mmCIF file of C-alpha atoms and ligand atoms in Angstrom:
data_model
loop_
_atom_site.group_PDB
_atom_site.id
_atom_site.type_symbol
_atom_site.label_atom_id
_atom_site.label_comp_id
_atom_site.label_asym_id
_atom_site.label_seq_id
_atom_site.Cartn_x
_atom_site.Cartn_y
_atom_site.Cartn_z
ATOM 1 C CA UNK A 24 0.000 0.000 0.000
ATOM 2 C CA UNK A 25 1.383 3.249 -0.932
ATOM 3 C CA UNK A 26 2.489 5.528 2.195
ATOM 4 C CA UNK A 27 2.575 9.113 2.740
ATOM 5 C CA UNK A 28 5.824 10.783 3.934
ATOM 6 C CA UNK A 29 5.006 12.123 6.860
ATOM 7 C CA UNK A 30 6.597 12.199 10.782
ATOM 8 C CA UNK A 31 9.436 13.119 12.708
ATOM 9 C CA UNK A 32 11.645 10.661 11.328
ATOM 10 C CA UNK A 33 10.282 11.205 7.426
ATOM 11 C CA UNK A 34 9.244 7.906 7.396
ATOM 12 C CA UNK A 35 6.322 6.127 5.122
ATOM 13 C CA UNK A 36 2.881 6.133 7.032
ATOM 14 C CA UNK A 37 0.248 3.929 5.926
ATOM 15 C CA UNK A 38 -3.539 5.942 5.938
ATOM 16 C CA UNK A 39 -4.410 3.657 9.256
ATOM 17 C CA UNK A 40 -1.492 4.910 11.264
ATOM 18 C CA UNK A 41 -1.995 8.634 10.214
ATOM 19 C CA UNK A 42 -5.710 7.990 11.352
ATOM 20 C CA UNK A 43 -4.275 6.843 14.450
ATOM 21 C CA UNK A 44 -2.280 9.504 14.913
ATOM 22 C CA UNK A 45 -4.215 11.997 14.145
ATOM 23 C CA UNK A 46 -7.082 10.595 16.539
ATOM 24 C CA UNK A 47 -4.662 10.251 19.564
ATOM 25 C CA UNK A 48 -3.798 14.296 18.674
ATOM 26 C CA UNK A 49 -7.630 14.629 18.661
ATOM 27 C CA UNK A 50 -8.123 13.475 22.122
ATOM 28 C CA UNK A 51 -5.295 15.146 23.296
ATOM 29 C CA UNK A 52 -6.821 18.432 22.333
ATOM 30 C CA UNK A 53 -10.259 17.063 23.829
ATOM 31 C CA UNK A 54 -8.512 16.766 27.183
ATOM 32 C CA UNK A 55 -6.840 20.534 26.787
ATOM 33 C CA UNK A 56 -10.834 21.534 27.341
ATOM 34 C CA UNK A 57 -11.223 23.975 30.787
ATOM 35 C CA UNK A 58 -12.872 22.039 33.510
ATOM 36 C CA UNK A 59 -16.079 23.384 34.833
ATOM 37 C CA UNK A 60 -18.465 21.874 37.922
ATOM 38 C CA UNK A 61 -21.447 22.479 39.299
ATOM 39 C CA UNK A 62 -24.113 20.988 41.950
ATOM 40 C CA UNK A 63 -27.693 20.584 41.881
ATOM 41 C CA UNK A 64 -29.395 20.165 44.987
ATOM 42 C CA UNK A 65 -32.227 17.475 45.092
ATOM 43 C CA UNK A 66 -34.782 19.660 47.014
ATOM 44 C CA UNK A 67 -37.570 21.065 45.457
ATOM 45 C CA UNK A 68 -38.767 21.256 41.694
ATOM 46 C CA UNK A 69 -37.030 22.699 38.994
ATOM 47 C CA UNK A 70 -38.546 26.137 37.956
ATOM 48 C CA UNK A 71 -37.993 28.449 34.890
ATOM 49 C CA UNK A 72 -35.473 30.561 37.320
ATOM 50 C CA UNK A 73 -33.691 27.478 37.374
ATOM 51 C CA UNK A 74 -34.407 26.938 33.819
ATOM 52 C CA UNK A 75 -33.583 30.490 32.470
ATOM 53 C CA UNK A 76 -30.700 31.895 35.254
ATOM 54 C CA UNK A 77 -28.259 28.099 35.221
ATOM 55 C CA UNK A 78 -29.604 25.279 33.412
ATOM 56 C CA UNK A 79 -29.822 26.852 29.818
ATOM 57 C CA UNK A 80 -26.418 28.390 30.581
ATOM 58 C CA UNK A 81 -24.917 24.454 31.711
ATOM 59 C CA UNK A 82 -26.423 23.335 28.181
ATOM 60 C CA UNK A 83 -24.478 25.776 26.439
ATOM 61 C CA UNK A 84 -21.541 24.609 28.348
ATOM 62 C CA UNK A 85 -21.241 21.324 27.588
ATOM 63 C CA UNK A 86 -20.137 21.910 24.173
ATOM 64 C CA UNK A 87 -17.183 23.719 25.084
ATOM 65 C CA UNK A 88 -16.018 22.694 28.741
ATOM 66 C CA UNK A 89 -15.307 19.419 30.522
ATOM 67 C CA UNK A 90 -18.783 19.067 32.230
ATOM 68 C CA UNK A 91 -19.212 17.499 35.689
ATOM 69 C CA UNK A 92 -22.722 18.471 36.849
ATOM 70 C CA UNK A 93 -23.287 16.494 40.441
ATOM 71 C CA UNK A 94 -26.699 16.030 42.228
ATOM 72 C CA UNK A 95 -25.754 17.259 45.706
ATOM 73 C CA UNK A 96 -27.385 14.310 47.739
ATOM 74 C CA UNK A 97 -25.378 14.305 50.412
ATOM 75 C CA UNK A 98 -25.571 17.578 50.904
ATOM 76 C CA UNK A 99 -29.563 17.000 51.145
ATOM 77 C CA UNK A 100 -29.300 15.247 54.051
ATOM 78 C CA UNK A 101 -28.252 18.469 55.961
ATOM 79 C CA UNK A 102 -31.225 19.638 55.588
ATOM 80 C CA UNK A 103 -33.507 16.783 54.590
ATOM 81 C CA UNK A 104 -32.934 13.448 56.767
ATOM 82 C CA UNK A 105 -36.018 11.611 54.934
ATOM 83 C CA UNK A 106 -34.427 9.506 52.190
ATOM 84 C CA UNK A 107 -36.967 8.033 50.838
ATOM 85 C CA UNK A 108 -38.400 11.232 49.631
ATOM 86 C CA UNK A 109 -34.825 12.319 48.776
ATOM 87 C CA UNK A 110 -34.844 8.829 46.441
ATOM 88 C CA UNK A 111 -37.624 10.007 44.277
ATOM 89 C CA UNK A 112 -36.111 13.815 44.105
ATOM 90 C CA UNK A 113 -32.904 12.425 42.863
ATOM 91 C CA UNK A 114 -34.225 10.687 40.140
ATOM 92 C CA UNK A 115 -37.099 13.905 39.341
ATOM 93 C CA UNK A 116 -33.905 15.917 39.281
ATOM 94 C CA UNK A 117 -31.628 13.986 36.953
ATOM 95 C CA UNK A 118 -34.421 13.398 34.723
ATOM 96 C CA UNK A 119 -35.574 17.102 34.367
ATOM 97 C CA UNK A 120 -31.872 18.165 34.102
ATOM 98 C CA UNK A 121 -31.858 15.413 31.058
ATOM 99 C CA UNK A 122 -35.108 17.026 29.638
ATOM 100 C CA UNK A 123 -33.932 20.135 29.585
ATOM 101 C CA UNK A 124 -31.264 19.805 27.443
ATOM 102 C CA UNK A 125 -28.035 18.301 29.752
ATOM 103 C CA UNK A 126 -26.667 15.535 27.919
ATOM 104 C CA UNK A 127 -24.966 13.225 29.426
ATOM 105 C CA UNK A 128 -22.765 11.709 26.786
ATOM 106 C CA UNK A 129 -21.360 15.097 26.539
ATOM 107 C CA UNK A 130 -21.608 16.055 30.262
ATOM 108 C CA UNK A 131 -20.804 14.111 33.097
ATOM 109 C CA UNK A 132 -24.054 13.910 35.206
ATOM 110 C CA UNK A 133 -23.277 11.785 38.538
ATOM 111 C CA UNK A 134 -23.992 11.689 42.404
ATOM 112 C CA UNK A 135 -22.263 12.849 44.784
ATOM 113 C CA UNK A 136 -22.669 9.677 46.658
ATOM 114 C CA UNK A 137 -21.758 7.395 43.883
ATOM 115 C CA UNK A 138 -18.171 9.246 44.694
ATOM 116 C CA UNK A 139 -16.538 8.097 47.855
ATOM 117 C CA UNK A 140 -13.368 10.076 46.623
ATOM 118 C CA UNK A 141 -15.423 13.662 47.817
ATOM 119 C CA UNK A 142 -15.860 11.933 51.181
ATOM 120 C CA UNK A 143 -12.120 11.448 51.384
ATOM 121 C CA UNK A 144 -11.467 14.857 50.264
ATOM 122 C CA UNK A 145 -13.713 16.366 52.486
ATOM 123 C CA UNK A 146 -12.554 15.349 55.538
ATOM 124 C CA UNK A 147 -9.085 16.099 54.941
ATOM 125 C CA UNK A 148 -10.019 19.514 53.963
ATOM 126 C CA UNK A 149 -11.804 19.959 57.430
ATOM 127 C CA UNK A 150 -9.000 19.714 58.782
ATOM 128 C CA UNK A 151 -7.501 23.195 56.776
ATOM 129 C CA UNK A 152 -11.317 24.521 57.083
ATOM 130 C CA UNK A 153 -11.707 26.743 60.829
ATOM 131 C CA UNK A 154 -15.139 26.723 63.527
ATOM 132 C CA UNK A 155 -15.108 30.686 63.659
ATOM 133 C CA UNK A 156 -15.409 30.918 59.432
ATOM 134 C CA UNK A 157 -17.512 28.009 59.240
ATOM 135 C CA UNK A 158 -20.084 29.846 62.059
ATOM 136 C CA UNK A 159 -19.905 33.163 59.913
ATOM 137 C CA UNK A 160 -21.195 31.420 57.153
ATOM 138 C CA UNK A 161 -23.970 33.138 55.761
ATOM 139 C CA UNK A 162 -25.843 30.280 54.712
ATOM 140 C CA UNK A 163 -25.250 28.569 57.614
ATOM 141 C CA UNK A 164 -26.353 31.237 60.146
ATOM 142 C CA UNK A 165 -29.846 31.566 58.011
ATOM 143 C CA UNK A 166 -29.882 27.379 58.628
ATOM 144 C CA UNK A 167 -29.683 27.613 62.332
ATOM 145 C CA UNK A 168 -32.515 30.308 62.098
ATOM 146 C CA UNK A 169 -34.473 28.380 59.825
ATOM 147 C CA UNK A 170 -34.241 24.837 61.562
ATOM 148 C CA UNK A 171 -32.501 25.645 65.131
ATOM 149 C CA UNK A 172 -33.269 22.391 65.823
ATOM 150 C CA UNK A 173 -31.485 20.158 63.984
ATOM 151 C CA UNK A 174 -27.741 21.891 63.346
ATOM 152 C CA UNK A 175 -26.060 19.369 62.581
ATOM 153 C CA UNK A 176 -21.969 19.359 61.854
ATOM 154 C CA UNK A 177 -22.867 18.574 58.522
ATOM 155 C CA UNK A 178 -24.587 21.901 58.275
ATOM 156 C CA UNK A 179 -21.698 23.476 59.972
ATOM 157 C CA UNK A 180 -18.889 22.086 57.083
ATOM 158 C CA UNK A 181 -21.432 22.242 54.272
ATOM 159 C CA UNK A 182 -18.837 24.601 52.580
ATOM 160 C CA UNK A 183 -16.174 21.994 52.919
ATOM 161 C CA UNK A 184 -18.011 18.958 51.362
ATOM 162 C CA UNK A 185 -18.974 21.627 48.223
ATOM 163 C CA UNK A 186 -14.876 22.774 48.202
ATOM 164 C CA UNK A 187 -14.427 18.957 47.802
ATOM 165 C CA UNK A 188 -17.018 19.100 45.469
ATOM 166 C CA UNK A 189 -15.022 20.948 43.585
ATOM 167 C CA UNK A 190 -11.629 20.646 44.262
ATOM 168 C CA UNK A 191 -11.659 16.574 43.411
ATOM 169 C CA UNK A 192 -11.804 17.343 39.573
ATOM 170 C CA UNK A 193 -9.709 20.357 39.991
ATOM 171 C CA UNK A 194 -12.287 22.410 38.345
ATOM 172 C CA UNK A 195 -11.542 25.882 36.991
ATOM 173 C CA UNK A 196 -14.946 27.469 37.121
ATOM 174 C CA UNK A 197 -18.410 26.938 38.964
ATOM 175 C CA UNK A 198 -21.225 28.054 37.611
ATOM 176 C CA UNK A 199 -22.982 29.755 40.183
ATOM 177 C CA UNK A 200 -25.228 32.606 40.904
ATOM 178 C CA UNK A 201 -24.484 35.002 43.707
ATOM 179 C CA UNK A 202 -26.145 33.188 46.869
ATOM 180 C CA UNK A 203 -23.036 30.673 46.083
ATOM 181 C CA UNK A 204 -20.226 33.129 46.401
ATOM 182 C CA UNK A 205 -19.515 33.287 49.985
ATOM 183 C CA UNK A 206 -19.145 28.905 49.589
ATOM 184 C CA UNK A 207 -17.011 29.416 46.411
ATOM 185 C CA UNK A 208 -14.557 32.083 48.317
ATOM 186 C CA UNK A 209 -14.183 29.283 50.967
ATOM 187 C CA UNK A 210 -13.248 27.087 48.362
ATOM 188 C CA UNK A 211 -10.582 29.055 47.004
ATOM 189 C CA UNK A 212 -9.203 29.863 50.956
ATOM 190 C CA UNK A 213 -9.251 25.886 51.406
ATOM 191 C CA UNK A 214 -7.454 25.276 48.105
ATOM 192 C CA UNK A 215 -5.337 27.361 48.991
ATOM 193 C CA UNK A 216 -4.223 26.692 52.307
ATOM 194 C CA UNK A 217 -4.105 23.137 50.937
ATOM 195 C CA UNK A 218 -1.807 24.182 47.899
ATOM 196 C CA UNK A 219 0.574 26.461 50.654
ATOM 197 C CA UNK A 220 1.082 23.450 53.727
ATOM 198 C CA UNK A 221 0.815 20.347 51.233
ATOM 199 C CA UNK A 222 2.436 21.027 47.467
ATOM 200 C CA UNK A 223 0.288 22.990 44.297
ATOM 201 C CA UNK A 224 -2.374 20.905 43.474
ATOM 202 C CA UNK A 225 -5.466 22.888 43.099
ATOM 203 C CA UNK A 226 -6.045 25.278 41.163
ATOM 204 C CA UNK A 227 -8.393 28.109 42.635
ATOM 205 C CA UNK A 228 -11.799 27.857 40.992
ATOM 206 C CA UNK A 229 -14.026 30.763 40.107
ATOM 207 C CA UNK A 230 -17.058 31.989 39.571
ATOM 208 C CA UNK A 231 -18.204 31.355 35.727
ATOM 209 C CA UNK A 232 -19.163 34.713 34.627
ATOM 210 C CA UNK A 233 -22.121 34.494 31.951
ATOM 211 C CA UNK A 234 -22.385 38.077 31.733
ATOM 212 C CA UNK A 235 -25.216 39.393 29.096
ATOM 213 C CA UNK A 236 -26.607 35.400 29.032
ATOM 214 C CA UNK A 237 -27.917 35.381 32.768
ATOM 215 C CA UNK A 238 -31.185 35.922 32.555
ATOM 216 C CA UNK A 239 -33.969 37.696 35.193
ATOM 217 C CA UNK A 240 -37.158 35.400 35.733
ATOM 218 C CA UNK A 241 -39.311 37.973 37.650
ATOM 219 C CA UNK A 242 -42.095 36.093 39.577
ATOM 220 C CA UNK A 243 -45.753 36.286 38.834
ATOM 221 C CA UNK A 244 -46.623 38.293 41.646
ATOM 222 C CA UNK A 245 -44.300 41.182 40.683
ATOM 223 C CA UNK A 246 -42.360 40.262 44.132
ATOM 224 C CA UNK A 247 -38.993 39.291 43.146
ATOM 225 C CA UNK A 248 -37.636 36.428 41.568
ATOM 226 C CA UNK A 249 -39.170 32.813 40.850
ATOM 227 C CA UNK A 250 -37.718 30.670 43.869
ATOM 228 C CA UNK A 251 -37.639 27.372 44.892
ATOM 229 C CA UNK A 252 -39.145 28.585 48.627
ATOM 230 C CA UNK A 253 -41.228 31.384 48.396
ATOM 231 C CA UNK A 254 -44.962 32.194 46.615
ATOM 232 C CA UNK A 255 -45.230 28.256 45.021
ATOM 233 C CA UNK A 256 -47.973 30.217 42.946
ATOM 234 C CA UNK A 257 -45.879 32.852 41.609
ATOM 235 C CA UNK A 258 -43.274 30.177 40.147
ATOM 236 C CA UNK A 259 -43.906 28.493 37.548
ATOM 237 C CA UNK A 260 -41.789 24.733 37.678
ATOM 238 C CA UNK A 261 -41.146 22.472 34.759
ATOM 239 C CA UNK A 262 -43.750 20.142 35.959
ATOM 240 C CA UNK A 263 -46.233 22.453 36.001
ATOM 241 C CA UNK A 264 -49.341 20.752 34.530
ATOM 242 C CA UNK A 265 -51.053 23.143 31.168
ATOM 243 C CA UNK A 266 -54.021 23.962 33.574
ATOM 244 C CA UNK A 267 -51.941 24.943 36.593
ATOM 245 C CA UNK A 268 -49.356 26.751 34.487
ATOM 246 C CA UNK A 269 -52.729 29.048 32.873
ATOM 247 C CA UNK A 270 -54.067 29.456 36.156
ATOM 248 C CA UNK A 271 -50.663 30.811 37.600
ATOM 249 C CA UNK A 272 -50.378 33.058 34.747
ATOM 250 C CA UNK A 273 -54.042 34.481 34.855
ATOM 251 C CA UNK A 274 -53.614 35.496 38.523
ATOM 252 C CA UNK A 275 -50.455 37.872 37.799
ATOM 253 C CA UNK A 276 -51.115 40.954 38.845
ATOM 254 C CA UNK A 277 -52.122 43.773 36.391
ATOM 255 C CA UNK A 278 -54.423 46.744 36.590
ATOM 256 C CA UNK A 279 -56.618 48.543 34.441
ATOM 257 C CA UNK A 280 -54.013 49.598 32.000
ATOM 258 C CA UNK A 281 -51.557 53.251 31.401
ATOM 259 C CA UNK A 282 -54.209 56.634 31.578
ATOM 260 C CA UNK A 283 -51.548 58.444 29.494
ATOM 261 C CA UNK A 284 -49.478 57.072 26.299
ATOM 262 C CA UNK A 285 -45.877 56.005 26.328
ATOM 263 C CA UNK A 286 -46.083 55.743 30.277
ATOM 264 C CA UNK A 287 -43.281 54.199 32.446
ATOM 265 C CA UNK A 288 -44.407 50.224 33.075
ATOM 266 C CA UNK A 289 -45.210 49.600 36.530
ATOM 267 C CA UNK A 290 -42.820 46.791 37.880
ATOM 268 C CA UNK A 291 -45.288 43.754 37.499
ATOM 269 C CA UNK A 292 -46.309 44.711 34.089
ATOM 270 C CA UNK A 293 -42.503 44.920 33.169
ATOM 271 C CA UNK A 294 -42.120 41.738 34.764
ATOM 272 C CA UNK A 295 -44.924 40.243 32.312
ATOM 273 C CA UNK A 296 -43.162 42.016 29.461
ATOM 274 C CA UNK A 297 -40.247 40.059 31.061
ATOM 275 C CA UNK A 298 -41.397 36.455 31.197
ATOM 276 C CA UNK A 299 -42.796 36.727 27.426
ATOM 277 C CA UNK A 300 -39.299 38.124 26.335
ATOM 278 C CA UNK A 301 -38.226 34.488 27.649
ATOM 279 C CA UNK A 302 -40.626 32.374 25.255
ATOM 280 C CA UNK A 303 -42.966 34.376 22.701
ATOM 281 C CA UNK A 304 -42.402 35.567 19.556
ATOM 282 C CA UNK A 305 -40.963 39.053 18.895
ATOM 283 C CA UNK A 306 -44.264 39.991 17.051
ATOM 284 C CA UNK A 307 -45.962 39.029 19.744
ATOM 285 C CA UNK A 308 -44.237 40.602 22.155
ATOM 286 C CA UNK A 309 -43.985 44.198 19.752
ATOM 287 C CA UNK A 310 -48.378 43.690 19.141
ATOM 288 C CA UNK A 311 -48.222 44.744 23.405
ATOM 289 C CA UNK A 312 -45.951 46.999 23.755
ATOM 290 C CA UNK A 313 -47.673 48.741 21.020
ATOM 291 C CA UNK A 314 -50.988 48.403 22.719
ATOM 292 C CA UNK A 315 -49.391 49.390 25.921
ATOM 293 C CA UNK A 316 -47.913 52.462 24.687
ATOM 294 C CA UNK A 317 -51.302 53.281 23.032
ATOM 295 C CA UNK A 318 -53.173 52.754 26.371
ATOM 296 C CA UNK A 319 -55.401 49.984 24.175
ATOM 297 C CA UNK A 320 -53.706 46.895 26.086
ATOM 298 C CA UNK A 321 -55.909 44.268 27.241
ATOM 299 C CA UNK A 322 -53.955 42.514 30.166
ATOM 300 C CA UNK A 323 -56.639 39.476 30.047
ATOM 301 C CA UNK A 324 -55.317 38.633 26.089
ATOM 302 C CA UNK A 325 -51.803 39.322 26.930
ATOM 303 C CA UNK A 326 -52.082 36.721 29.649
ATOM 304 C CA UNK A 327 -53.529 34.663 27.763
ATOM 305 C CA UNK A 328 -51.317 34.755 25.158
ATOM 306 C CA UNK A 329 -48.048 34.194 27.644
ATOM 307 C CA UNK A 330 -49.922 31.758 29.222
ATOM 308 C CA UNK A 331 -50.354 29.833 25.853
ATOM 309 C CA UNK A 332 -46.463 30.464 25.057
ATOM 310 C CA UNK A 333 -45.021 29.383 28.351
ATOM 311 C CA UNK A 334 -47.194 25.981 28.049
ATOM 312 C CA UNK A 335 -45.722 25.857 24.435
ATOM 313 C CA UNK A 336 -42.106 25.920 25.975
ATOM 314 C CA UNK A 337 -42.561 24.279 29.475
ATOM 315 C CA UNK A 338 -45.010 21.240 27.955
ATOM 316 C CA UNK A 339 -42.079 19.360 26.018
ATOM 317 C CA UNK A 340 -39.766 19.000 28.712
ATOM 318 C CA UNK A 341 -41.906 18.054 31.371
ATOM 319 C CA UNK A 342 -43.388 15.418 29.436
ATOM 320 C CA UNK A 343 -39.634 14.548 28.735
ATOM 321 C CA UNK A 344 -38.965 14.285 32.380
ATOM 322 C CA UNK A 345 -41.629 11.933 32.972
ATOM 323 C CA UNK A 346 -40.968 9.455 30.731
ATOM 324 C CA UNK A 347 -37.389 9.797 31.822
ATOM 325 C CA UNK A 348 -38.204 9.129 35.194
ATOM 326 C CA UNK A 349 -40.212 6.325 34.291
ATOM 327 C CA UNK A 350 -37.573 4.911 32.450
ATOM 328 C CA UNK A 351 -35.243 3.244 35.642
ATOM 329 C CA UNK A 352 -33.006 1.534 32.839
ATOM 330 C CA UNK A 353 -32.334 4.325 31.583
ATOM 331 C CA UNK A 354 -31.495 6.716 34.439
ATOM 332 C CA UNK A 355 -29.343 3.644 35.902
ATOM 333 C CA UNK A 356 -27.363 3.763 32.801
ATOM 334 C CA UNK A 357 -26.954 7.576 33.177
ATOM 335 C CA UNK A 358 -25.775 7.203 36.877
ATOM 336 C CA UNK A 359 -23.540 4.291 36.159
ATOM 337 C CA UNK A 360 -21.897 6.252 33.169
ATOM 338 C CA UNK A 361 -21.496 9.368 35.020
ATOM 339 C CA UNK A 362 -20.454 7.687 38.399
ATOM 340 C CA UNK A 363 -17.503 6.449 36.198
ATOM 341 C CA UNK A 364 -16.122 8.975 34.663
ATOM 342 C CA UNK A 365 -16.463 11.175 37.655
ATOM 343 C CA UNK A 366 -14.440 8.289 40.098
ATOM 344 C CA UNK A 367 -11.632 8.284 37.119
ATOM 345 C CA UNK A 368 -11.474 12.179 37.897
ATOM 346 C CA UNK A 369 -11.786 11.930 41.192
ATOM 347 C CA UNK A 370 -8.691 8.716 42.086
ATOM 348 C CA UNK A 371 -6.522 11.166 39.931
ATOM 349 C CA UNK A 372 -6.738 13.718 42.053
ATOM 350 C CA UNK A 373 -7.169 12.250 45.302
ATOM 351 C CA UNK A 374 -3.874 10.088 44.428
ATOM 352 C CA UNK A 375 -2.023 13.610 44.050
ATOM 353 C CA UNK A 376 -3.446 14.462 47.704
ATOM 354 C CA UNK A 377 -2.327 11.454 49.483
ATOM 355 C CA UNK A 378 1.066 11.596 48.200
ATOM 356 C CA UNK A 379 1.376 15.519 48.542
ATOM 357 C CA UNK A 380 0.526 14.589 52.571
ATOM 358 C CA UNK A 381 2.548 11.509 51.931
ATOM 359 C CA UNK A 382 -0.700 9.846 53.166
ATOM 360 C CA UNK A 383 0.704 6.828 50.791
ATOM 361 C CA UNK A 384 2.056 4.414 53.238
ATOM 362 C CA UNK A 385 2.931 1.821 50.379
HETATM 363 N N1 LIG B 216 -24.610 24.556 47.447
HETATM 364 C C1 LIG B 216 -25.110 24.551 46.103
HETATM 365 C C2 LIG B 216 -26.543 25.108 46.101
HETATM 366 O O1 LIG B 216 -27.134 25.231 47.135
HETATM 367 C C3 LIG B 216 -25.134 23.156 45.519
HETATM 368 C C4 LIG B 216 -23.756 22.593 45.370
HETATM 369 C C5 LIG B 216 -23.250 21.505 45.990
HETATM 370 C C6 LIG B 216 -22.737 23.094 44.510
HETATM 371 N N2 LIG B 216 -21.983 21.276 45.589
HETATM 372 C C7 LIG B 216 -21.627 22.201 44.686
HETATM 373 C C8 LIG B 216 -22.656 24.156 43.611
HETATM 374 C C9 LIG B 216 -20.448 22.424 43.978
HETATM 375 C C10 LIG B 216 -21.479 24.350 42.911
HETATM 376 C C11 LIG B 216 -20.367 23.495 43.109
HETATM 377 O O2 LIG B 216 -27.068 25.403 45.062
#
């Protein structure tokens, strides 16, 4: 078979060995990718805050970064000791990340329990991690106000087990909103304190910054944002039924429209503006303003018509996530798949820790 002349040494290369070649250079540049991590905590239903402000962002991701996206079940149990109810939100939450667009051939999706490597981690980073910043914690403090009876050391070190989180795969950015930042500063002190007593390993993660692509999801009651916590009927969640999701949408407030034209928008009729910018169609959108700015809107139709569009947009995915979640096989393969490529990750670097502390006794 004729060769090319290619290589170091000039020499004839038959087509199969420059494939070769050329694929091994191909996965070398795969692994060049940055490495980005992020948790999901189990609790609660995913909403279009969730959808709009982090999930659509991690989609976007996953073409371009070394994904590990973890379902933070341990740290559940800090807050949540039921596990049986923590079972079924496990598997709700894998399968709507699935639906709405995570993929995990291209992103690893795993548990943080399937990962004894973040235990290991974790407690020898509570060892670098100190009570007095661990009790000014602002997370923590709203914990003991919010459950004073039940704070629990695991409550206390919750930053630790997320540094570890982290740290194990030696990620470069977490994509987090601000209520994480405090946590991800703590992760960068722990890394390091590590890297200073113990040898560079860790690189100090930060804060992906989306800029322009983080999006506001107002609620429906023109009271802040959609949340996980507060006014259930002002958020609408991915598993919001059609009915329920027009229902929430017909109860937004309004009033009985601008007296004058062109008027400033009062804040929950920008907020509807808002939430159709997220899923209508431009003309759509434009027909209102118009009508707004005209002082001929009709709140009921434009309601209507959001309602109609958010159904049109939330409807797919959550009958994605059901049949996902139906689907054990299927979410067993997931967890299997992503359990092993994270614990490859995670021996790497936990075999760099235990011979930095020279930890490895043989
Ligand atoms: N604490 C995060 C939250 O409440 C969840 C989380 C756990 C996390 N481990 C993480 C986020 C690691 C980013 C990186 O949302």
């Amino acid at each position: 078979m004729p060769g090319i002349r290619c290589g170091m040494n000039g020499n004839y290369q038959t087509p199969a060995a420059i494939l070769q070649a050329s694929f091994l250079i191909f996965a070398r540049m795969e692994k060049k990718k940055e490495i980005v991590m992020s948790g999901i905590r189990p609790t609660g239903f995913l909403h279009l805050g969730n959808y709009f402000g982090a999930l659509m962002n991690y989609v976007k991701m996953q073409e371009e970064y070394e994904c590990y996206f973890m379902v933070a079940d341990w740290h559940s149990l800090t807050t949540h000791p039921d596990t049986k109810e923590l079972r079924n939100s496990v598997f709700r939450v894998l399968a709507e990340n699935i639906a709405a667009g995570i993929n995990p051939d291209k992103a690893c999706l795993y548990l943080q329990s399937n990962v004894p490597e973040i235990a290991e981690l974790y407690l020898l980073l509570n060892m670098l991690a100190y009570k007095g910043e661990l009790e000014k914690t602002s997370t923590f403090k709203e914990k003991v106000r919010l459950q004073p009876e039940n704070v629990n050391a695991g409550l206390l070190t919750y930053p630790v087990l997320q540094a570890a989180d982290i740290l194990i795969h030696k990620a470069k950015y977490v994509p987090v909103g601000k209520d994480q930042q405090q946590h991800l500063e703590m992760a960068r002190n722990f890394a390091q304190r590590f890297n200073h007593r113990y040898g560079e390993i860790f690189p100090e993660p930060e804060a992906f910054n989306f800029g322009e692509a983080l999006l506001k999801v107002p609620s429906l009651d023109g009271a802040g944002k959609m949340s996980k916590s507060e006014n259930q009927f002002a958020t609408l969640y991915l598993s919001d039924d059609d009915e329920l999701i027009r229902k929430k949408v017909m109860k937004a407030k309004t009033d009985n429209g601008p007296a004058s034209p062109d008027s400033p928008k009062p804040d929950y009729i920008e907020n509807l503006f808002l939430l159709m910018n997220l899923v209508s169609e431009p003309s759509a959108i434009n027909k209102f303003e118009d009508d707004y700015n005209r002082c001929t809107i009709r709140y009921g139709d434009m309601k209507k018509q959001l309602a109609e569009d958010m159904i049109r947009f939330i409807s797919p995915i959550r009958e994605k996530a059901e049949s996902i979640c139906n689907d054990k096989k299927y979410l067993t393969e997931v967890m299997e798949k992503g359990a092993a490529k994270a614990r490859k990750s995670a021996k790497a670097t936990i075999e760099l820790v235990r011979q930095a502390m020279s930890l490895n006794y043989f």
